[in-house]
């Protein structure tokens, strides 16, 4: 009989809650690390997933707000918001054994390096996910779009046995897996999608349907993507010459009501990933002397909302 993989899902929101629930249903030993009302609801009623791929419930769910009680695990899925990664990295250390693999699933391009700075390079691999999810209520995750996919790969070399094991673990749970030749390229390709879209959505406060249909906002979205592409290339990342066209085609296929998580967070008055998305485009551009006027505009316009959400506005 195959031994279950011990997994800690650090952050049981839309991403961590969905993938963690699927892994539990596939027979893996999963502990969710959550906080607040979400934690209490999962403790009381379990974790419920409503999904276009089929609903599921994890009841009872192993959940805690104290990572030090979990012990050593085989895999840590880091699925907190991008701005929380530096905060929780020291807590992730308590979960590590000599062969633990840490998989960040954040938007943005900095999470793996932030984790490696605290945990060392060895346990951390590169990762991202493709899925549209949200926390609809405490203890309730809704998956509304995209084929659930995890993309993972070694940060400093070719595919290894541990990447193969990760792939098998997710595939057994009904999750599609991609192992690219260069994980950095894939991380930046998602960044080129999510930062411009999230920023444009938060500024315009409309769904993707209007952003892509109105010529002025479509042009602005494309310009923001071109800036990300220029910054990526300046940092040594290889992208296809038609990456912006490909990404706009993907945008055109999204459900008309779709919104990005950064827009939803700012609309709700919650702290967002602004610094890790449009703010990061500006920072990475400045580091290589690349001008990013559209992303800088988005960042500056949204900065007061971000400060208000964090309670630090003047």
mmCIF file with all atom_site columns, C-alpha atoms in Angstrom, residues 111-253:
data_model
loop_
_atom_site.group_PDB
_atom_site.id
_atom_site.type_symbol
_atom_site.label_atom_id
_atom_site.label_alt_id
_atom_site.label_comp_id
_atom_site.label_asym_id
_atom_site.label_entity_id
_atom_site.label_seq_id
_atom_site.pdbx_PDB_ins_code
_atom_site.Cartn_x
_atom_site.Cartn_y
_atom_site.Cartn_z
_atom_site.occupancy
_atom_site.B_iso_or_equiv
_atom_site.pdbx_formal_charge
_atom_site.auth_seq_id
_atom_site.auth_comp_id
_atom_site.auth_asym_id
_atom_site.auth_atom_id
_atom_site.pdbx_PDB_model_num
ATOM 1   C CA . UNK A 1 111 ? 8.168   34.369 -3.941  1.00 0.00 ? 111 UNK A CA 1
ATOM 2   C CA . UNK A 1 112 ? 10.724  31.636 -4.625  1.00 0.00 ? 112 UNK A CA 1
ATOM 3   C CA . UNK A 1 113 ? 13.665  33.964 -3.989  1.00 0.00 ? 113 UNK A CA 1
ATOM 4   C CA . UNK A 1 114 ? 12.026  35.317 -0.835  1.00 0.00 ? 114 UNK A CA 1
ATOM 5   C CA . UNK A 1 115 ? 11.557  31.788 0.509   1.00 0.00 ? 115 UNK A CA 1
ATOM 6   C CA . UNK A 1 116 ? 15.074  30.712 -0.486  1.00 0.00 ? 116 UNK A CA 1
ATOM 7   C CA . UNK A 1 117 ? 16.526  33.730 1.327   1.00 0.00 ? 117 UNK A CA 1
ATOM 8   C CA . UNK A 1 118 ? 15.124  32.348 4.596   1.00 0.00 ? 118 UNK A CA 1
ATOM 9   C CA . UNK A 1 119 ? 15.023  28.576 3.995   1.00 0.00 ? 119 UNK A CA 1
ATOM 10  C CA . UNK A 1 120 ? 18.063  28.170 1.767   1.00 0.00 ? 120 UNK A CA 1
ATOM 11  C CA . UNK A 1 121 ? 18.020  27.225 -1.902  1.00 0.00 ? 121 UNK A CA 1
ATOM 12  C CA . UNK A 1 122 ? 17.726  23.455 -1.561  1.00 0.00 ? 122 UNK A CA 1
ATOM 13  C CA . UNK A 1 123 ? 14.090  22.957 -0.468  1.00 0.00 ? 123 UNK A CA 1
ATOM 14  C CA . UNK A 1 124 ? 12.524  25.562 -2.771  1.00 0.00 ? 124 UNK A CA 1
ATOM 15  C CA . UNK A 1 125 ? 11.315  24.848 -6.293  1.00 0.00 ? 125 UNK A CA 1
ATOM 16  C CA . UNK A 1 126 ? 9.601   27.203 -8.718  1.00 0.00 ? 126 UNK A CA 1
ATOM 17  C CA . UNK A 1 127 ? 5.854   27.054 -9.037  1.00 0.00 ? 127 UNK A CA 1
ATOM 18  C CA . UNK A 1 128 ? 2.647   28.713 -10.108 1.00 0.00 ? 128 UNK A CA 1
ATOM 19  C CA . UNK A 1 129 ? -0.934  27.698 -10.714 1.00 0.00 ? 129 UNK A CA 1
ATOM 20  C CA . UNK A 1 130 ? -3.618  28.306 -13.303 1.00 0.00 ? 130 UNK A CA 1
ATOM 21  C CA . UNK A 1 131 ? -7.080  28.453 -11.792 1.00 0.00 ? 131 UNK A CA 1
ATOM 22  C CA . UNK A 1 132 ? -9.857  30.921 -11.004 1.00 0.00 ? 132 UNK A CA 1
ATOM 23  C CA . UNK A 1 133 ? -10.987 30.554 -7.407  1.00 0.00 ? 133 UNK A CA 1
ATOM 24  C CA . UNK A 1 134 ? -12.231 32.673 -4.535  1.00 0.00 ? 134 UNK A CA 1
ATOM 25  C CA . UNK A 1 135 ? -13.262 32.295 -0.905  1.00 0.00 ? 135 UNK A CA 1
ATOM 26  C CA . UNK A 1 136 ? -17.023 32.777 -1.115  1.00 0.00 ? 136 UNK A CA 1
ATOM 27  C CA . UNK A 1 137 ? -17.569 32.439 2.629   1.00 0.00 ? 137 UNK A CA 1
ATOM 28  C CA . UNK A 1 138 ? -15.481 31.186 5.550   1.00 0.00 ? 138 UNK A CA 1
ATOM 29  C CA . UNK A 1 139 ? -14.776 27.519 4.876   1.00 0.00 ? 139 UNK A CA 1
ATOM 30  C CA . UNK A 1 140 ? -16.167 27.671 1.325   1.00 0.00 ? 140 UNK A CA 1
ATOM 31  C CA . UNK A 1 141 ? -13.985 27.803 -1.816  1.00 0.00 ? 141 UNK A CA 1
ATOM 32  C CA . UNK A 1 142 ? -15.488 28.383 -5.254  1.00 0.00 ? 142 UNK A CA 1
ATOM 33  C CA . UNK A 1 143 ? -13.674 27.295 -8.435  1.00 0.00 ? 143 UNK A CA 1
ATOM 34  C CA . UNK A 1 144 ? -15.290 29.147 -11.337 1.00 0.00 ? 144 UNK A CA 1
ATOM 35  C CA . UNK A 1 145 ? -12.891 28.941 -14.252 1.00 0.00 ? 145 UNK A CA 1
ATOM 36  C CA . UNK A 1 146 ? -9.836  27.451 -15.964 1.00 0.00 ? 146 UNK A CA 1
ATOM 37  C CA . UNK A 1 147 ? -8.571  23.882 -15.861 1.00 0.00 ? 147 UNK A CA 1
ATOM 38  C CA . UNK A 1 148 ? -6.847  23.465 -12.470 1.00 0.00 ? 148 UNK A CA 1
ATOM 39  C CA . UNK A 1 149 ? -3.151  23.280 -13.277 1.00 0.00 ? 149 UNK A CA 1
ATOM 40  C CA . UNK A 1 150 ? 0.078   23.399 -11.305 1.00 0.00 ? 150 UNK A CA 1
ATOM 41  C CA . UNK A 1 151 ? 3.301   24.359 -13.069 1.00 0.00 ? 151 UNK A CA 1
ATOM 42  C CA . UNK A 1 152 ? 6.529   23.423 -11.272 1.00 0.00 ? 152 UNK A CA 1
ATOM 43  C CA . UNK A 1 153 ? 10.208  23.062 -11.966 1.00 0.00 ? 153 UNK A CA 1
ATOM 44  C CA . UNK A 1 154 ? 13.655  23.313 -10.462 1.00 0.00 ? 154 UNK A CA 1
ATOM 45  C CA . UNK A 1 155 ? 14.922  26.869 -10.082 1.00 0.00 ? 155 UNK A CA 1
ATOM 46  C CA . UNK A 1 156 ? 18.547  26.024 -10.733 1.00 0.00 ? 156 UNK A CA 1
ATOM 47  C CA . UNK A 1 157 ? 18.553  23.011 -13.049 1.00 0.00 ? 157 UNK A CA 1
ATOM 48  C CA . UNK A 1 158 ? 16.653  20.438 -15.056 1.00 0.00 ? 158 UNK A CA 1
ATOM 49  C CA . UNK A 1 159 ? 13.769  18.231 -13.944 1.00 0.00 ? 159 UNK A CA 1
ATOM 50  C CA . UNK A 1 160 ? 14.540  15.932 -10.999 1.00 0.00 ? 160 UNK A CA 1
ATOM 51  C CA . UNK A 1 161 ? 12.983  12.978 -9.230  1.00 0.00 ? 161 UNK A CA 1
ATOM 52  C CA . UNK A 1 162 ? 11.299  15.265 -6.722  1.00 0.00 ? 162 UNK A CA 1
ATOM 53  C CA . UNK A 1 163 ? 9.592   17.187 -9.529  1.00 0.00 ? 163 UNK A CA 1
ATOM 54  C CA . UNK A 1 164 ? 8.412   13.864 -10.955 1.00 0.00 ? 164 UNK A CA 1
ATOM 55  C CA . UNK A 1 165 ? 7.013   12.918 -7.542  1.00 0.00 ? 165 UNK A CA 1
ATOM 56  C CA . UNK A 1 166 ? 5.243   16.263 -7.225  1.00 0.00 ? 166 UNK A CA 1
ATOM 57  C CA . UNK A 1 167 ? 3.752   15.792 -10.675 1.00 0.00 ? 167 UNK A CA 1
ATOM 58  C CA . UNK A 1 168 ? 2.456   12.348 -9.798  1.00 0.00 ? 168 UNK A CA 1
ATOM 59  C CA . UNK A 1 169 ? 0.971   13.613 -6.533  1.00 0.00 ? 169 UNK A CA 1
ATOM 60  C CA . UNK A 1 170 ? -1.059  16.317 -8.276  1.00 0.00 ? 170 UNK A CA 1
ATOM 61  C CA . UNK A 1 171 ? -2.070  14.135 -11.199 1.00 0.00 ? 171 UNK A CA 1
ATOM 62  C CA . UNK A 1 172 ? -3.475  11.503 -8.832  1.00 0.00 ? 172 UNK A CA 1
ATOM 63  C CA . UNK A 1 173 ? -5.619  14.294 -7.380  1.00 0.00 ? 173 UNK A CA 1
ATOM 64  C CA . UNK A 1 174 ? -7.038  15.183 -10.793 1.00 0.00 ? 174 UNK A CA 1
ATOM 65  C CA . UNK A 1 175 ? -4.890  18.283 -11.192 1.00 0.00 ? 175 UNK A CA 1
ATOM 66  C CA . UNK A 1 176 ? -3.108  18.920 -14.482 1.00 0.00 ? 176 UNK A CA 1
ATOM 67  C CA . UNK A 1 177 ? 0.654   19.399 -14.211 1.00 0.00 ? 177 UNK A CA 1
ATOM 68  C CA . UNK A 1 178 ? 3.138   21.161 -16.460 1.00 0.00 ? 178 UNK A CA 1
ATOM 69  C CA . UNK A 1 179 ? 6.912   20.793 -16.066 1.00 0.00 ? 179 UNK A CA 1
ATOM 70  C CA . UNK A 1 180 ? 8.465   23.402 -18.386 1.00 0.00 ? 180 UNK A CA 1
ATOM 71  C CA . UNK A 1 181 ? 12.038  23.516 -19.584 1.00 0.00 ? 181 UNK A CA 1
ATOM 72  C CA . UNK A 1 182 ? 12.452  26.865 -17.802 1.00 0.00 ? 182 UNK A CA 1
ATOM 73  C CA . UNK A 1 183 ? 10.203  27.615 -14.827 1.00 0.00 ? 183 UNK A CA 1
ATOM 74  C CA . UNK A 1 184 ? 11.362  31.252 -14.739 1.00 0.00 ? 184 UNK A CA 1
ATOM 75  C CA . UNK A 1 185 ? 9.893   31.838 -18.199 1.00 0.00 ? 185 UNK A CA 1
ATOM 76  C CA . UNK A 1 186 ? 6.551   30.404 -17.107 1.00 0.00 ? 186 UNK A CA 1
ATOM 77  C CA . UNK A 1 187 ? 6.488   32.512 -13.941 1.00 0.00 ? 187 UNK A CA 1
ATOM 78  C CA . UNK A 1 188 ? 7.084   35.683 -15.972 1.00 0.00 ? 188 UNK A CA 1
ATOM 79  C CA . UNK A 1 189 ? 4.487   34.666 -18.565 1.00 0.00 ? 189 UNK A CA 1
ATOM 80  C CA . UNK A 1 190 ? 1.851   34.463 -15.861 1.00 0.00 ? 190 UNK A CA 1
ATOM 81  C CA . UNK A 1 191 ? 3.141   37.732 -14.409 1.00 0.00 ? 191 UNK A CA 1
ATOM 82  C CA . UNK A 1 192 ? 2.678   39.354 -17.817 1.00 0.00 ? 192 UNK A CA 1
ATOM 83  C CA . UNK A 1 193 ? -0.973  38.288 -17.665 1.00 0.00 ? 193 UNK A CA 1
ATOM 84  C CA . UNK A 1 194 ? -1.916  38.883 -14.073 1.00 0.00 ? 194 UNK A CA 1
ATOM 85  C CA . UNK A 1 195 ? -0.211  42.187 -13.221 1.00 0.00 ? 195 UNK A CA 1
ATOM 86  C CA . UNK A 1 196 ? -1.615  44.209 -16.154 1.00 0.00 ? 196 UNK A CA 1
ATOM 87  C CA . UNK A 1 197 ? -5.052  42.587 -15.924 1.00 0.00 ? 197 UNK A CA 1
ATOM 88  C CA . UNK A 1 198 ? -5.287  42.926 -12.148 1.00 0.00 ? 198 UNK A CA 1
ATOM 89  C CA . UNK A 1 199 ? -4.109  46.519 -12.269 1.00 0.00 ? 199 UNK A CA 1
ATOM 90  C CA . UNK A 1 200 ? -6.443  47.500 -15.092 1.00 0.00 ? 200 UNK A CA 1
ATOM 91  C CA . UNK A 1 201 ? -9.365  45.813 -13.378 1.00 0.00 ? 201 UNK A CA 1
ATOM 92  C CA . UNK A 1 202 ? -8.675  47.600 -10.108 1.00 0.00 ? 202 UNK A CA 1
ATOM 93  C CA . UNK A 1 203 ? -8.391  50.991 -11.843 1.00 0.00 ? 203 UNK A CA 1
ATOM 94  C CA . UNK A 1 204 ? -11.464 50.613 -14.067 1.00 0.00 ? 204 UNK A CA 1
ATOM 95  C CA . UNK A 1 205 ? -13.527 48.551 -11.579 1.00 0.00 ? 205 UNK A CA 1
ATOM 96  C CA . UNK A 1 206 ? -15.114 46.544 -14.394 1.00 0.00 ? 206 UNK A CA 1
ATOM 97  C CA . UNK A 1 207 ? -14.912 42.908 -15.464 1.00 0.00 ? 207 UNK A CA 1
ATOM 98  C CA . UNK A 1 208 ? -12.578 41.600 -18.138 1.00 0.00 ? 208 UNK A CA 1
ATOM 99  C CA . UNK A 1 209 ? -15.339 41.842 -20.759 1.00 0.00 ? 209 UNK A CA 1
ATOM 100 C CA . UNK A 1 210 ? -15.318 45.647 -20.843 1.00 0.00 ? 210 UNK A CA 1
ATOM 101 C CA . UNK A 1 211 ? -11.549 45.968 -20.470 1.00 0.00 ? 211 UNK A CA 1
ATOM 102 C CA . UNK A 1 212 ? -10.974 43.829 -23.567 1.00 0.00 ? 212 UNK A CA 1
ATOM 103 C CA . UNK A 1 213 ? -13.830 45.311 -25.632 1.00 0.00 ? 213 UNK A CA 1
ATOM 104 C CA . UNK A 1 214 ? -13.266 49.042 -25.115 1.00 0.00 ? 214 UNK A CA 1
ATOM 105 C CA . UNK A 1 215 ? -10.455 50.051 -27.502 1.00 0.00 ? 215 UNK A CA 1
ATOM 106 C CA . UNK A 1 216 ? -8.814  52.493 -25.105 1.00 0.00 ? 216 UNK A CA 1
ATOM 107 C CA . UNK A 1 217 ? -8.563  50.034 -22.211 1.00 0.00 ? 217 UNK A CA 1
ATOM 108 C CA . UNK A 1 218 ? -7.564  47.166 -24.496 1.00 0.00 ? 218 UNK A CA 1
ATOM 109 C CA . UNK A 1 219 ? -4.701  49.274 -25.851 1.00 0.00 ? 219 UNK A CA 1
ATOM 110 C CA . UNK A 1 220 ? -3.660  50.256 -22.341 1.00 0.00 ? 220 UNK A CA 1
ATOM 111 C CA . UNK A 1 221 ? -3.740  46.614 -21.238 1.00 0.00 ? 221 UNK A CA 1
ATOM 112 C CA . UNK A 1 222 ? -1.551  45.620 -24.190 1.00 0.00 ? 222 UNK A CA 1
ATOM 113 C CA . UNK A 1 223 ? 0.896   48.454 -23.430 1.00 0.00 ? 223 UNK A CA 1
ATOM 114 C CA . UNK A 1 224 ? 1.175   47.295 -19.817 1.00 0.00 ? 224 UNK A CA 1
ATOM 115 C CA . UNK A 1 225 ? 1.922   43.763 -21.048 1.00 0.00 ? 225 UNK A CA 1
ATOM 116 C CA . UNK A 1 226 ? 4.612   45.040 -23.421 1.00 0.00 ? 226 UNK A CA 1
ATOM 117 C CA . UNK A 1 227 ? 6.284   46.790 -20.505 1.00 0.00 ? 227 UNK A CA 1
ATOM 118 C CA . UNK A 1 228 ? 6.381   43.526 -18.530 1.00 0.00 ? 228 UNK A CA 1
ATOM 119 C CA . UNK A 1 229 ? 7.852   41.746 -21.553 1.00 0.00 ? 229 UNK A CA 1
ATOM 120 C CA . UNK A 1 230 ? 10.604  44.363 -21.893 1.00 0.00 ? 230 UNK A CA 1
ATOM 121 C CA . UNK A 1 231 ? 11.432  44.123 -18.196 1.00 0.00 ? 231 UNK A CA 1
ATOM 122 C CA . UNK A 1 232 ? 11.532  40.322 -18.354 1.00 0.00 ? 232 UNK A CA 1
ATOM 123 C CA . UNK A 1 233 ? 13.926  40.308 -21.306 1.00 0.00 ? 233 UNK A CA 1
ATOM 124 C CA . UNK A 1 234 ? 16.129  42.875 -19.555 1.00 0.00 ? 234 UNK A CA 1
ATOM 125 C CA . UNK A 1 235 ? 16.387  40.428 -16.632 1.00 0.00 ? 235 UNK A CA 1
ATOM 126 C CA . UNK A 1 236 ? 17.462  37.573 -18.884 1.00 0.00 ? 236 UNK A CA 1
ATOM 127 C CA . UNK A 1 237 ? 14.087  35.842 -19.219 1.00 0.00 ? 237 UNK A CA 1
ATOM 128 C CA . UNK A 1 238 ? 13.317  34.313 -22.601 1.00 0.00 ? 238 UNK A CA 1
ATOM 129 C CA . UNK A 1 239 ? 9.825   35.059 -23.893 1.00 0.00 ? 239 UNK A CA 1
ATOM 130 C CA . UNK A 1 240 ? 8.232   34.373 -27.265 1.00 0.00 ? 240 UNK A CA 1
ATOM 131 C CA . UNK A 1 241 ? 8.226   37.391 -29.592 1.00 0.00 ? 241 UNK A CA 1
ATOM 132 C CA . UNK A 1 242 ? 4.417   37.172 -29.808 1.00 0.00 ? 242 UNK A CA 1
ATOM 133 C CA . UNK A 1 243 ? 3.820   36.752 -26.077 1.00 0.00 ? 243 UNK A CA 1
ATOM 134 C CA . UNK A 1 244 ? 1.591   39.842 -25.805 1.00 0.00 ? 244 UNK A CA 1
ATOM 135 C CA . UNK A 1 245 ? -0.629  38.659 -28.682 1.00 0.00 ? 245 UNK A CA 1
ATOM 136 C CA . UNK A 1 246 ? -0.845  35.192 -27.106 1.00 0.00 ? 246 UNK A CA 1
ATOM 137 C CA . UNK A 1 247 ? -1.764  36.659 -23.727 1.00 0.00 ? 247 UNK A CA 1
ATOM 138 C CA . UNK A 1 248 ? -4.447  38.911 -25.194 1.00 0.00 ? 248 UNK A CA 1
ATOM 139 C CA . UNK A 1 249 ? -5.909  35.861 -26.949 1.00 0.00 ? 249 UNK A CA 1
ATOM 140 C CA . UNK A 1 250 ? -6.074  34.137 -23.559 1.00 0.00 ? 250 UNK A CA 1
ATOM 141 C CA . UNK A 1 251 ? -7.760  37.240 -22.088 1.00 0.00 ? 251 UNK A CA 1
ATOM 142 C CA . UNK A 1 252 ? -10.334 37.121 -24.897 1.00 0.00 ? 252 UNK A CA 1
ATOM 143 C CA . UNK A 1 253 ? -11.273 33.561 -23.895 1.00 0.00 ? 253 UNK A CA 1
#
